[in-house]
Short mmCIF file of C-alpha atoms in Angstrom, two decimals:
data_model
loop_
_atom_site.label_atom_id
_atom_site.label_comp_id
_atom_site.label_asym_id
_atom_site.label_seq_id
_atom_site.Cartn_x
_atom_site.Cartn_y
_atom_site.Cartn_z
CA MET L 29 67.47 150.60 101.40
CA LEU L 30 70.25 148.30 102.72
CA ASP L 31 74.00 147.92 101.09
CA LYS L 32 75.93 144.62 100.80
CA ASN L 33 77.23 144.93 104.71
CA GLY L 34 73.31 146.84 106.07
CA ILE L 35 72.22 143.27 105.50
CA ALA L 36 75.08 141.33 106.53
CA GLN L 37 74.68 144.03 109.57
CA ARG L 38 70.57 142.96 110.26
CA ILE L 39 71.56 138.98 110.69
CA ALA L 40 74.64 140.57 113.24
CA LYS L 41 72.14 139.93 115.02
CA GLU L 42 70.80 137.07 113.92
CA VAL L 43 73.13 135.55 115.52
CA LYS L 44 73.31 133.89 119.57
CA ASP L 45 75.97 133.15 122.47
CA GLY L 46 76.63 130.11 121.98
CA PHE L 47 76.32 129.77 118.39
CA TYR L 48 78.18 127.97 116.07
CA VAL L 49 78.36 129.45 112.48
CA ASN L 50 78.73 128.58 108.92
CA LEU L 51 79.09 131.18 106.74
CA GLY L 52 78.77 131.17 102.92
CA ILE L 53 80.48 133.32 100.14
CA GLY L 54 79.71 137.03 99.73
CA ILE L 55 77.36 139.15 101.66
CA PRO L 56 77.46 136.36 104.78
CA THR L 57 81.36 135.95 105.31
CA LEU L 58 80.71 140.15 106.29
CA VAL L 59 78.54 137.95 109.17
CA ALA L 60 81.33 137.56 110.76
CA ASN L 61 82.17 141.99 111.56
CA PHE L 62 78.76 142.56 112.71
CA VAL L 63 79.17 140.39 115.41
CA ARG L 64 78.90 141.91 118.75
CA ASP L 65 82.19 140.83 121.14
CA ASP L 66 80.51 140.38 123.67
CA ILE L 67 78.72 137.35 122.68
CA ALA L 68 80.46 133.95 122.23
CA VAL L 69 80.14 132.38 118.10
CA GLU L 70 82.08 129.96 116.30
CA PHE L 71 82.53 130.31 113.21
CA GLN L 72 82.98 127.25 111.13
CA SER L 73 83.84 127.01 107.78
CA GLU L 74 83.06 122.81 105.67
CA ASN L 75 86.05 122.69 104.28
CA GLY L 76 87.39 121.12 108.35
CA ILE L 77 88.01 124.43 111.11
CA LEU L 78 85.96 125.20 113.72
CA GLY L 79 86.60 128.45 115.38
CA MET L 80 87.96 129.87 112.43
CA GLY L 81 89.38 133.79 112.67
CA PRO L 82 90.64 136.48 111.09
CA PHE L 83 92.44 136.90 107.59
CA PRO L 84 96.53 136.66 108.77
CA PHE L 85 98.80 140.33 108.85
CA GLU L 86 100.66 139.77 105.49
CA GLY L 87 103.49 137.15 106.07
CA GLU L 88 101.60 134.80 107.95
CA GLU L 89 100.14 133.14 105.56
CA ASP L 90 100.19 129.75 105.43
CA ALA L 91 99.16 128.06 102.53
CA ASP L 92 97.72 124.85 105.30
CA LEU L 93 95.61 126.96 105.89
CA ILE L 94 92.43 128.11 104.14
CA ASN L 95 88.40 128.43 105.25
CA ALA L 96 85.49 127.33 102.28
CA GLY L 97 86.33 130.12 99.73
CA LYS L 98 89.75 128.95 99.28
CA GLN L 99 90.98 132.01 100.99
CA THR L 100 93.74 132.03 103.48
CA ILE L 101 92.78 132.39 107.17
CA THR L 102 94.16 132.22 110.52
CA ALA L 103 92.35 129.80 113.54
CA LEU L 104 91.32 131.83 117.49
CA PRO L 105 92.04 129.89 120.27
CA GLY L 106 90.07 126.93 121.12
CA ALA L 107 90.00 126.08 117.61
CA SER L 108 90.13 122.37 115.77
CA PHE L 109 90.27 120.36 112.72
CA PHE L 110 89.24 118.22 111.42
CA ASP L 111 88.70 115.60 108.10
CA SER L 112 85.63 116.69 105.27
CA ALA L 113 83.45 113.52 106.83
CA THR L 114 83.66 115.35 110.25
CA SER L 115 83.26 118.59 109.11
CA PHE L 116 79.76 117.14 107.94
CA GLY L 117 79.05 115.11 110.56
CA MET L 118 78.76 118.74 111.76
CA ILE L 119 76.66 120.21 109.12
CA ARG L 120 73.80 116.85 109.30
CA GLY L 121 73.94 115.88 112.79
CA LYS L 122 72.75 119.07 113.60
CA HIS L 123 75.30 120.64 115.95
CA VAL L 124 75.47 123.60 113.39
CA ASP L 125 73.85 126.61 115.23
CA LEU L 126 72.95 128.64 112.02
CA THR L 127 73.92 128.55 108.10
CA ILE L 128 74.11 131.90 106.15
CA LEU L 129 73.98 131.45 102.71
CA GLY L 130 73.74 133.71 99.03
CA ALA L 131 70.63 132.11 96.78
CA MET L 132 69.73 133.73 93.43
CA GLU L 133 66.12 132.41 94.26
CA VAL L 134 63.67 131.87 97.32
CA ALA L 135 60.27 130.08 96.57
CA GLU L 136 57.24 130.74 99.83
CA ASN L 137 57.63 127.19 100.61
CA GLY L 138 61.18 128.35 101.50
CA ASP L 139 63.02 126.65 97.89
CA ILE L 140 66.33 127.45 97.17
CA ALA L 141 68.54 127.82 94.10
CA ASN L 142 71.82 128.94 94.61
CA TRP L 143 73.48 127.49 92.60
CA LYS L 144 73.30 125.90 88.56
CA ILE L 145 71.93 128.63 85.96
CA PRO L 146 70.88 126.01 82.90
CA GLY L 147 73.00 126.81 79.63
CA LYS L 148 76.11 128.80 81.94
CA MET L 149 79.10 127.37 82.88
CA VAL L 150 77.96 125.28 86.31
CA LYS L 151 80.77 125.66 88.37
CA GLY L 152 78.43 123.31 91.01
CA MET L 153 77.53 122.52 94.48
CA GLY L 154 80.27 122.61 96.70
CA GLY L 155 78.34 121.95 100.42
CA ALA L 156 74.93 123.94 99.77
CA MET L 157 73.48 120.92 99.27
CA ASP L 158 74.37 119.05 102.48
CA LEU L 159 74.10 122.60 104.45
CA VAL L 160 70.57 123.46 103.14
CA ALA L 161 68.88 119.77 103.61
CA SER L 162 70.66 119.23 107.14
CA ALA L 163 70.72 122.62 108.71
CA GLU L 164 67.13 123.81 110.56
CA ASN L 165 68.46 127.39 111.04
CA ILE L 166 68.59 128.88 107.49
CA ILE L 167 69.07 132.75 106.82
CA VAL L 168 69.54 133.14 103.31
CA ALA L 169 71.12 137.02 102.54
CA MET L 170 70.68 138.99 99.24
CA MET L 171 69.50 141.57 97.77
CA HIS L 172 65.46 141.41 96.92
CA THR L 173 65.74 141.58 93.18
CA ASN L 174 68.32 140.07 90.51
CA LYS L 175 69.99 142.72 87.50
CA ALA L 176 67.24 142.64 85.29
CA GLY L 177 64.91 144.74 88.80
CA ASP L 178 63.15 141.10 89.02
CA SER L 179 61.59 139.00 92.60
CA LYS L 180 64.07 135.88 93.78
CA LEU L 181 61.04 135.85 96.64
CA LEU L 182 59.09 134.23 93.84
CA LYS L 183 56.30 131.81 94.60
CA LYS L 184 58.02 128.69 91.96
CA CYS L 185 61.46 128.80 91.65
CA SER L 186 62.73 128.10 87.62
CA LEU L 187 66.00 127.90 88.49
CA PRO L 188 66.87 123.83 89.53
CA LEU L 189 66.85 123.66 92.81
CA THR L 190 69.58 123.08 96.08
CA GLY L 191 67.10 121.55 98.82
CA VAL L 192 63.53 121.68 99.36
CA GLY L 193 62.06 123.68 101.41
CA CYS L 194 64.78 124.52 103.74
CA VAL L 195 65.29 128.41 104.01
CA THR L 196 63.92 129.67 107.08
CA LYS L 197 64.78 133.58 107.22
CA ILE L 198 66.08 135.97 103.92
CA VAL L 199 67.32 138.95 104.60
CA THR L 200 67.59 141.18 102.01
CA ASN L 201 68.50 145.29 100.55
CA LEU L 202 64.32 146.06 101.29
CA ALA L 203 63.11 143.72 104.11
CA VAL L 204 63.22 141.13 106.50
CA ILE L 205 61.38 137.99 105.59
CA GLU L 206 60.97 135.41 107.41
CA VAL L 207 59.25 131.79 105.45
CA THR L 208 55.83 130.13 106.83
CA GLN L 209 53.61 127.85 105.93
CA ASN L 210 51.52 129.78 104.48
CA GLY L 211 54.04 132.50 102.47
CA PHE L 212 56.33 134.80 103.09
CA LYS L 213 55.65 136.89 106.29
CA LEU L 214 57.10 140.76 106.15
CA LEU L 215 58.38 141.25 109.82
CA GLU L 216 60.28 144.39 108.68
CA ARG L 217 60.68 146.73 106.74
CA ALA L 218 64.91 148.40 106.03
CA PRO L 219 65.53 151.61 106.69
CA GLY L 220 63.21 154.88 104.16
CA VAL L 221 61.21 151.19 102.63
CA SER L 222 58.03 150.90 102.18
CA VAL L 223 56.26 148.36 102.37
CA GLU L 224 54.32 148.75 99.11
CA GLU L 225 57.48 149.81 97.86
CA ILE L 226 58.59 146.04 99.07
CA GLU L 227 55.33 144.31 97.52
CA LYS L 228 56.41 145.91 94.60
CA ALA L 229 59.71 143.65 94.89
CA THR L 230 57.76 140.25 95.81
CA GLU L 231 56.62 138.18 93.66
CA GLY L 232 55.07 134.73 96.21
CA LYS L 233 52.57 135.80 98.24
CA LEU L 234 53.73 138.29 100.87
CA ILE L 235 52.17 138.45 104.25
CA ILE L 236 51.49 142.20 105.91
CA GLU L 237 50.09 142.23 109.40
CA GLY L 238 49.42 145.10 111.06
CA GLU L 239 51.84 147.67 111.41
CA ILE L 240 55.69 146.54 109.95
CA PRO L 241 58.80 148.24 112.25
CA GLU L 242 61.57 149.21 109.86
CA MET L 243 64.68 147.56 111.21
CA VAL L 244 67.19 148.59 113.91
CA LEU L 245 70.63 147.96 113.26
CA MET H 24 105.96 96.87 112.43
CA ILE H 25 105.28 96.84 108.60
CA ASN H 26 106.73 99.56 106.53
CA LYS H 27 104.67 100.71 103.84
CA THR H 28 107.89 102.86 102.93
CA VAL H 29 108.40 102.63 99.26
CA ASN H 30 111.49 104.43 98.10
CA THR H 31 111.22 105.77 94.18
CA ILE H 32 107.57 106.99 93.32
CA GLN H 33 108.15 104.63 90.97
CA GLU H 34 107.30 102.22 92.92
CA ALA H 35 104.91 104.14 94.96
CA LEU H 36 102.75 104.25 91.56
CA LYS H 37 103.73 100.77 90.76
CA GLY H 38 100.40 99.04 88.73
CA VAL H 39 98.72 102.21 87.97
CA GLU H 40 96.51 102.63 83.95
CA ASP H 41 95.30 104.10 81.98
CA GLY H 42 90.57 104.05 82.18
CA MET H 43 91.84 103.37 86.31
CA THR H 44 89.82 105.00 88.85
CA PHE H 45 91.84 107.72 91.99
CA MET H 46 90.93 109.31 94.24
CA LEU H 47 92.87 112.20 95.09
CA GLY H 48 93.64 114.23 98.83
CA GLY H 49 92.51 118.41 99.33
CA PHE H 50 90.51 121.02 98.80
CA GLY H 51 91.28 123.17 96.27
CA LEU H 52 95.00 123.82 96.60
CA CYS H 53 95.69 123.51 100.73
CA GLY H 54 96.37 119.33 101.36
CA ILE H 55 96.74 117.96 97.44
CA PRO H 56 98.93 115.14 96.70
CA GLU H 57 101.66 117.00 94.47
CA ASN H 58 104.72 114.80 93.70
CA ALA H 59 101.29 111.50 93.13
CA ILE H 60 100.06 114.32 90.33
CA LYS H 61 103.90 115.40 89.06
CA ALA H 62 104.18 111.33 88.18
CA LEU H 63 101.06 111.01 86.58
CA VAL H 64 101.39 113.63 84.06
CA GLN H 65 104.75 112.75 83.43
CA LYS H 66 103.97 108.86 83.11
CA ASN H 67 100.99 110.09 81.21
CA ILE H 68 98.65 107.56 82.29
CA ARG H 69 94.98 108.72 80.38
CA ASN H 70 91.46 108.48 80.42
CA ILE H 71 91.25 107.98 83.98
CA THR H 72 88.52 108.99 86.51
CA CYS H 73 89.30 111.21 88.89
CA ILE H 74 87.29 111.21 92.37
CA SER H 75 87.99 115.27 93.81
CA ASN H 76 87.00 117.56 95.75
CA ASN H 77 88.27 120.23 93.29
CA ALA H 78 90.05 120.08 90.57
CA GLY H 79 92.66 122.79 90.35
CA VAL H 80 93.75 125.31 88.52
CA ASP H 81 95.48 125.87 85.10
CA ASP H 82 98.88 125.50 85.51
CA PHE H 83 98.30 124.12 89.18
CA GLY H 84 96.41 120.35 90.52
CA LEU H 85 94.67 118.73 88.45
CA GLY H 86 95.05 121.72 85.47
CA LEU H 87 98.46 119.66 84.72
CA LEU H 88 96.59 116.43 84.00
CA LEU H 89 93.71 118.75 82.33
CA GLN H 90 96.14 119.62 80.03
CA LYS H 91 96.68 116.64 78.49
CA LYS H 92 94.10 115.79 78.35
CA GLN H 93 94.04 112.22 81.01
CA ILE H 94 90.82 113.14 82.63
CA LYS H 95 88.24 110.92 80.69
CA LYS H 96 85.81 112.02 83.81
CA MET H 97 85.48 114.27 87.17
CA ILE H 98 83.87 113.37 90.13
CA SER H 99 83.65 117.03 91.45
CA SER H 100 81.11 119.26 94.30
CA TYR H 101 83.28 122.53 93.52
CA VAL H 102 84.90 123.23 89.82
CA GLY H 103 85.94 126.74 89.26
CA GLU H 104 88.52 127.96 88.62
CA ASN H 105 89.41 127.15 85.72
CA ALA H 106 89.21 128.01 82.15
CA GLU H 107 90.64 124.69 80.74
CA PHE H 108 88.12 123.05 82.50
CA GLU H 109 85.21 125.72 81.14
CA ARG H 110 85.85 124.55 77.59
CA GLN H 111 87.32 120.68 78.34
CA MET H 112 83.04 120.45 79.87
CA LEU H 113 81.44 122.34 77.52
CA SER H 114 83.56 121.18 74.88
CA GLU H 115 82.29 117.40 76.19
CA GLU H 116 85.85 116.38 75.58
CA LEU H 117 85.39 115.47 79.37
CA GLU H 118 82.46 114.34 81.74
CA VAL H 119 81.39 116.17 84.90
CA GLU H 120 79.98 114.15 87.71
CA LEU H 121 78.50 117.18 90.00
CA THR H 122 78.26 115.80 93.99
CA PRO H 123 77.28 117.59 97.12
CA GLN H 124 80.16 118.01 99.28
CA GLY H 125 78.86 116.40 102.86
CA THR H 126 78.11 113.35 100.19
CA LEU H 127 81.15 113.07 97.96
CA ALA H 128 83.77 112.62 101.83
CA ALA H 129 80.47 110.49 102.86
CA LYS H 130 80.93 108.05 100.07
CA CYS H 131 85.00 107.94 100.17
CA GLN H 132 83.78 107.42 103.81
CA ALA H 133 81.52 104.47 103.34
CA ALA H 134 83.98 102.37 101.13
CA GLN H 135 86.52 103.17 104.15
CA GLN H 136 84.39 101.47 106.08
CA GLY H 137 82.71 98.57 103.98
CA PHE H 138 79.15 100.33 103.58
CA PRO H 139 77.95 99.97 100.30
CA ALA H 140 75.84 102.71 100.63
CA ILE H 141 74.17 105.61 103.05
CA TYR H 142 71.65 107.65 103.29
CA THR H 143 71.32 111.37 102.94
CA PRO H 144 69.19 113.99 103.42
CA ALA H 145 71.81 116.71 100.71
CA GLY H 146 69.72 116.65 97.19
CA TYR H 147 67.32 115.40 98.10
CA GLY H 148 64.01 117.19 95.23
CA THR H 149 67.35 118.75 93.29
CA GLU H 150 68.88 117.02 89.80
CA VAL H 151 70.99 115.04 92.09
CA ALA H 152 68.34 112.58 93.30
CA MET H 153 66.60 111.58 90.16
CA GLY H 154 67.29 107.80 89.28
CA LYS H 155 68.85 107.69 93.05
CA GLU H 156 66.28 105.69 95.41
CA THR H 157 64.72 107.98 98.32
CA ARG H 158 63.56 106.34 101.79
CA GLU H 159 61.49 108.62 104.80
CA PHE H 160 63.32 108.01 107.88
CA ASP H 161 61.73 109.94 111.05
CA GLY H 162 59.23 112.30 108.46
CA LYS H 163 62.52 113.35 106.33
CA MET H 164 63.91 112.60 102.40
CA TYR H 165 67.01 110.76 102.38
CA VAL H 166 68.80 109.87 99.46
CA LEU H 167 70.73 106.42 98.39
CA GLU H 168 74.19 106.93 97.49
CA GLU H 169 76.94 103.85 96.85
CA ALA H 170 80.25 104.13 98.05
CA TYR H 171 82.93 104.77 95.31
CA LYS H 172 85.02 101.62 93.44
CA ALA H 173 88.49 103.31 93.03
CA ASP H 174 92.28 101.68 91.85
CA PHE H 175 94.07 103.79 93.81
CA ALA H 176 94.02 106.76 96.75
CA PHE H 177 96.26 109.94 96.12
CA ILE H 178 96.70 111.14 99.43
CA LYS H 179 99.08 114.11 101.30
CA ALA H 180 99.48 114.34 104.77
CA TRP H 181 102.19 116.28 107.21
CA LYS H 182 103.56 113.98 108.40
CA GLY H 183 104.07 110.16 108.23
CA ASP H 184 105.90 106.93 109.27
CA GLU H 185 106.90 103.86 107.80
CA ALA H 186 104.37 102.67 108.82
CA GLY H 187 101.92 104.26 107.79
CA ASN H 188 100.28 106.62 109.96
CA LEU H 189 99.86 108.97 109.77
CA ILE H 190 99.27 113.25 111.32
CA PHE H 191 98.54 116.16 108.73
CA LYS H 192 97.97 119.73 109.10
CA GLY H 193 95.33 122.84 109.67
CA THR H 194 93.19 122.32 106.81
CA ALA H 195 95.01 120.14 104.62
CA ARG H 196 93.62 117.87 105.95
CA ASN H 197 89.74 117.66 104.51
CA PHE H 198 89.20 114.12 102.40
CA ASN H 199 92.29 113.08 102.81
CA PRO H 200 91.85 111.18 105.74
CA CYS H 201 88.07 110.29 103.94
CA MET H 202 90.63 108.70 100.91
CA CYS H 203 92.33 106.08 103.13
CA GLY H 204 91.82 102.63 102.39
CA ALA H 205 89.22 103.57 100.34
CA ALA H 206 90.66 102.80 97.24
CA LYS H 207 92.64 99.15 96.71
CA ILE H 208 95.92 100.90 97.22
CA THR H 209 96.68 104.19 99.79
CA VAL H 210 99.88 106.26 98.55
CA VAL H 211 100.24 109.14 100.82
CA GLU H 212 102.90 111.01 99.93
CA VAL H 213 104.33 112.93 103.46
CA GLU H 214 106.44 116.02 103.82
CA GLU H 215 107.92 114.17 106.62
CA LEU H 216 108.78 110.82 106.47
CA VAL H 217 110.42 108.80 110.30
CA PRO H 218 110.73 106.06 111.63
CA ALA H 219 108.39 103.99 113.05
CA GLY H 220 107.86 105.26 116.86
CA ALA H 221 109.21 108.46 116.13
CA LEU H 222 104.94 109.43 117.03
CA ASP H 223 103.26 109.23 119.13
CA PRO H 224 100.64 107.56 118.80
CA ASN H 225 97.69 109.51 120.41
CA GLN H 226 97.75 111.89 118.42
CA ILE H 227 97.97 109.95 114.93
CA HIS H 228 95.61 111.04 112.67
CA VAL H 229 94.71 107.95 109.99
CA PRO H 230 95.92 104.48 111.36
CA GLY H 231 99.23 103.01 108.93
CA ILE H 232 96.74 100.17 108.28
CA PHE H 233 94.66 102.13 106.11
CA VAL H 234 97.29 103.49 103.58
CA GLN H 235 99.10 100.36 101.54
CA ARG H 236 102.54 102.51 100.48
CA ILE H 237 104.21 105.47 101.58
CA PHE H 238 106.94 107.87 100.75
CA GLN H 239 108.59 111.48 101.28
CA GLY H 240 107.28 113.65 98.69
CA LYS H 241 110.18 116.55 97.32
CA SER H 242 110.03 120.42 96.07
CA TYR H 243 106.06 121.15 97.41
CA GLU H 244 105.19 123.87 96.35
CA LYS H 245 101.51 125.01 98.30
CA ARG H 246 99.82 126.81 96.38
CA ILE H 247 98.27 129.59 97.82
CA GLU H 248 95.30 130.12 95.80
CA GLN H 249 93.05 133.84 97.12
CA ARG H 250 95.65 134.76 98.64
CA THR H 251 93.97 137.30 101.11
CA VAL H 252 95.56 139.50 104.31
CA LYS H 253 94.30 142.33 106.62
CA SER H 254 96.19 145.69 107.42
#
């Protein structure tokens, strides 16, 4: 079974040379730590930067240089700044190659819910609805089940949707799963996790074809 | 050169009244019009509708207007990090319209550029699209979103000249350029106001035509919301 860093490490393998990548808040942010350093990748933060770098050293923080999580960051050589309309133009216009974000629920048809729990304080969708509505390559990083032990990979989302039919891949603490027209297709098992355990933790339709390999990190 | 300079905050806010709709630039606390917000608090302008990506924190940014219950309605994409906001929202003292971030930027920019509405895929199939017209283009569904209508846009830029030409710094740019010229009157505060001719025309981010008033801001706090460093 993987921890949050393990999920991020596995997702980092999906990041290819020449990709522009948008990372959501939470586990997705950790992905940047595991991307191979022999490939060229630029991270986009939707508040208006391409070429986002790591956190600054203490004393070098700049209030005018933050990411979408409002954290102080740095800009790498080749970085650029732009306004919010241009930023979402990049996203809507499909110029960003890969979007990685967290979720509360994903349905077997690729629907995603990650912004609102009825009865709880709603903070807002931020840029999530724009990202999922436009990106063609969306990987969800999340735990396979919620704190109550219930599956987050469902036949149908129970929470208000963020987007419809948009998720392409899911990486959880238990498995790598592709979202196909016929349902969740199991691609890989996390180290030490059996196919049966994954089946038990998946409420939606799980397609298992042949031997399922253990993931290589 | 058409001079857009005003010398006092009173002049900059002339015509501001209760019940108006304001656009305010900024993302979190980054690039917010600190001087204009403080002046709106002092003038005690009430029943305001604010179009702003976020709603500040308890004791800074738009949180200052919330503290004094001056805001009637917030139109934002994300409103976390603010306990007073949460209290007013849950007690229904405050009306909140949550809008996807890219749609919010596009609705401002549409107003600036004379489009009555735009089609966006964001929010299709969700509660954001409820009651809105939808249409299919090339096999994909889009939601019709109308341009915002606002009385004033309050903008923060890094440098500006007397003609109202603006340059922004870092990610403090964010929503600011999209809101310039998107309201009836655009009021810009800058960290450094320079004479016309002092800025390179090649480097201007927003041309002065979108700006009605510009003034030299003062006492910028530029608070950092999440100070993150590496060791």
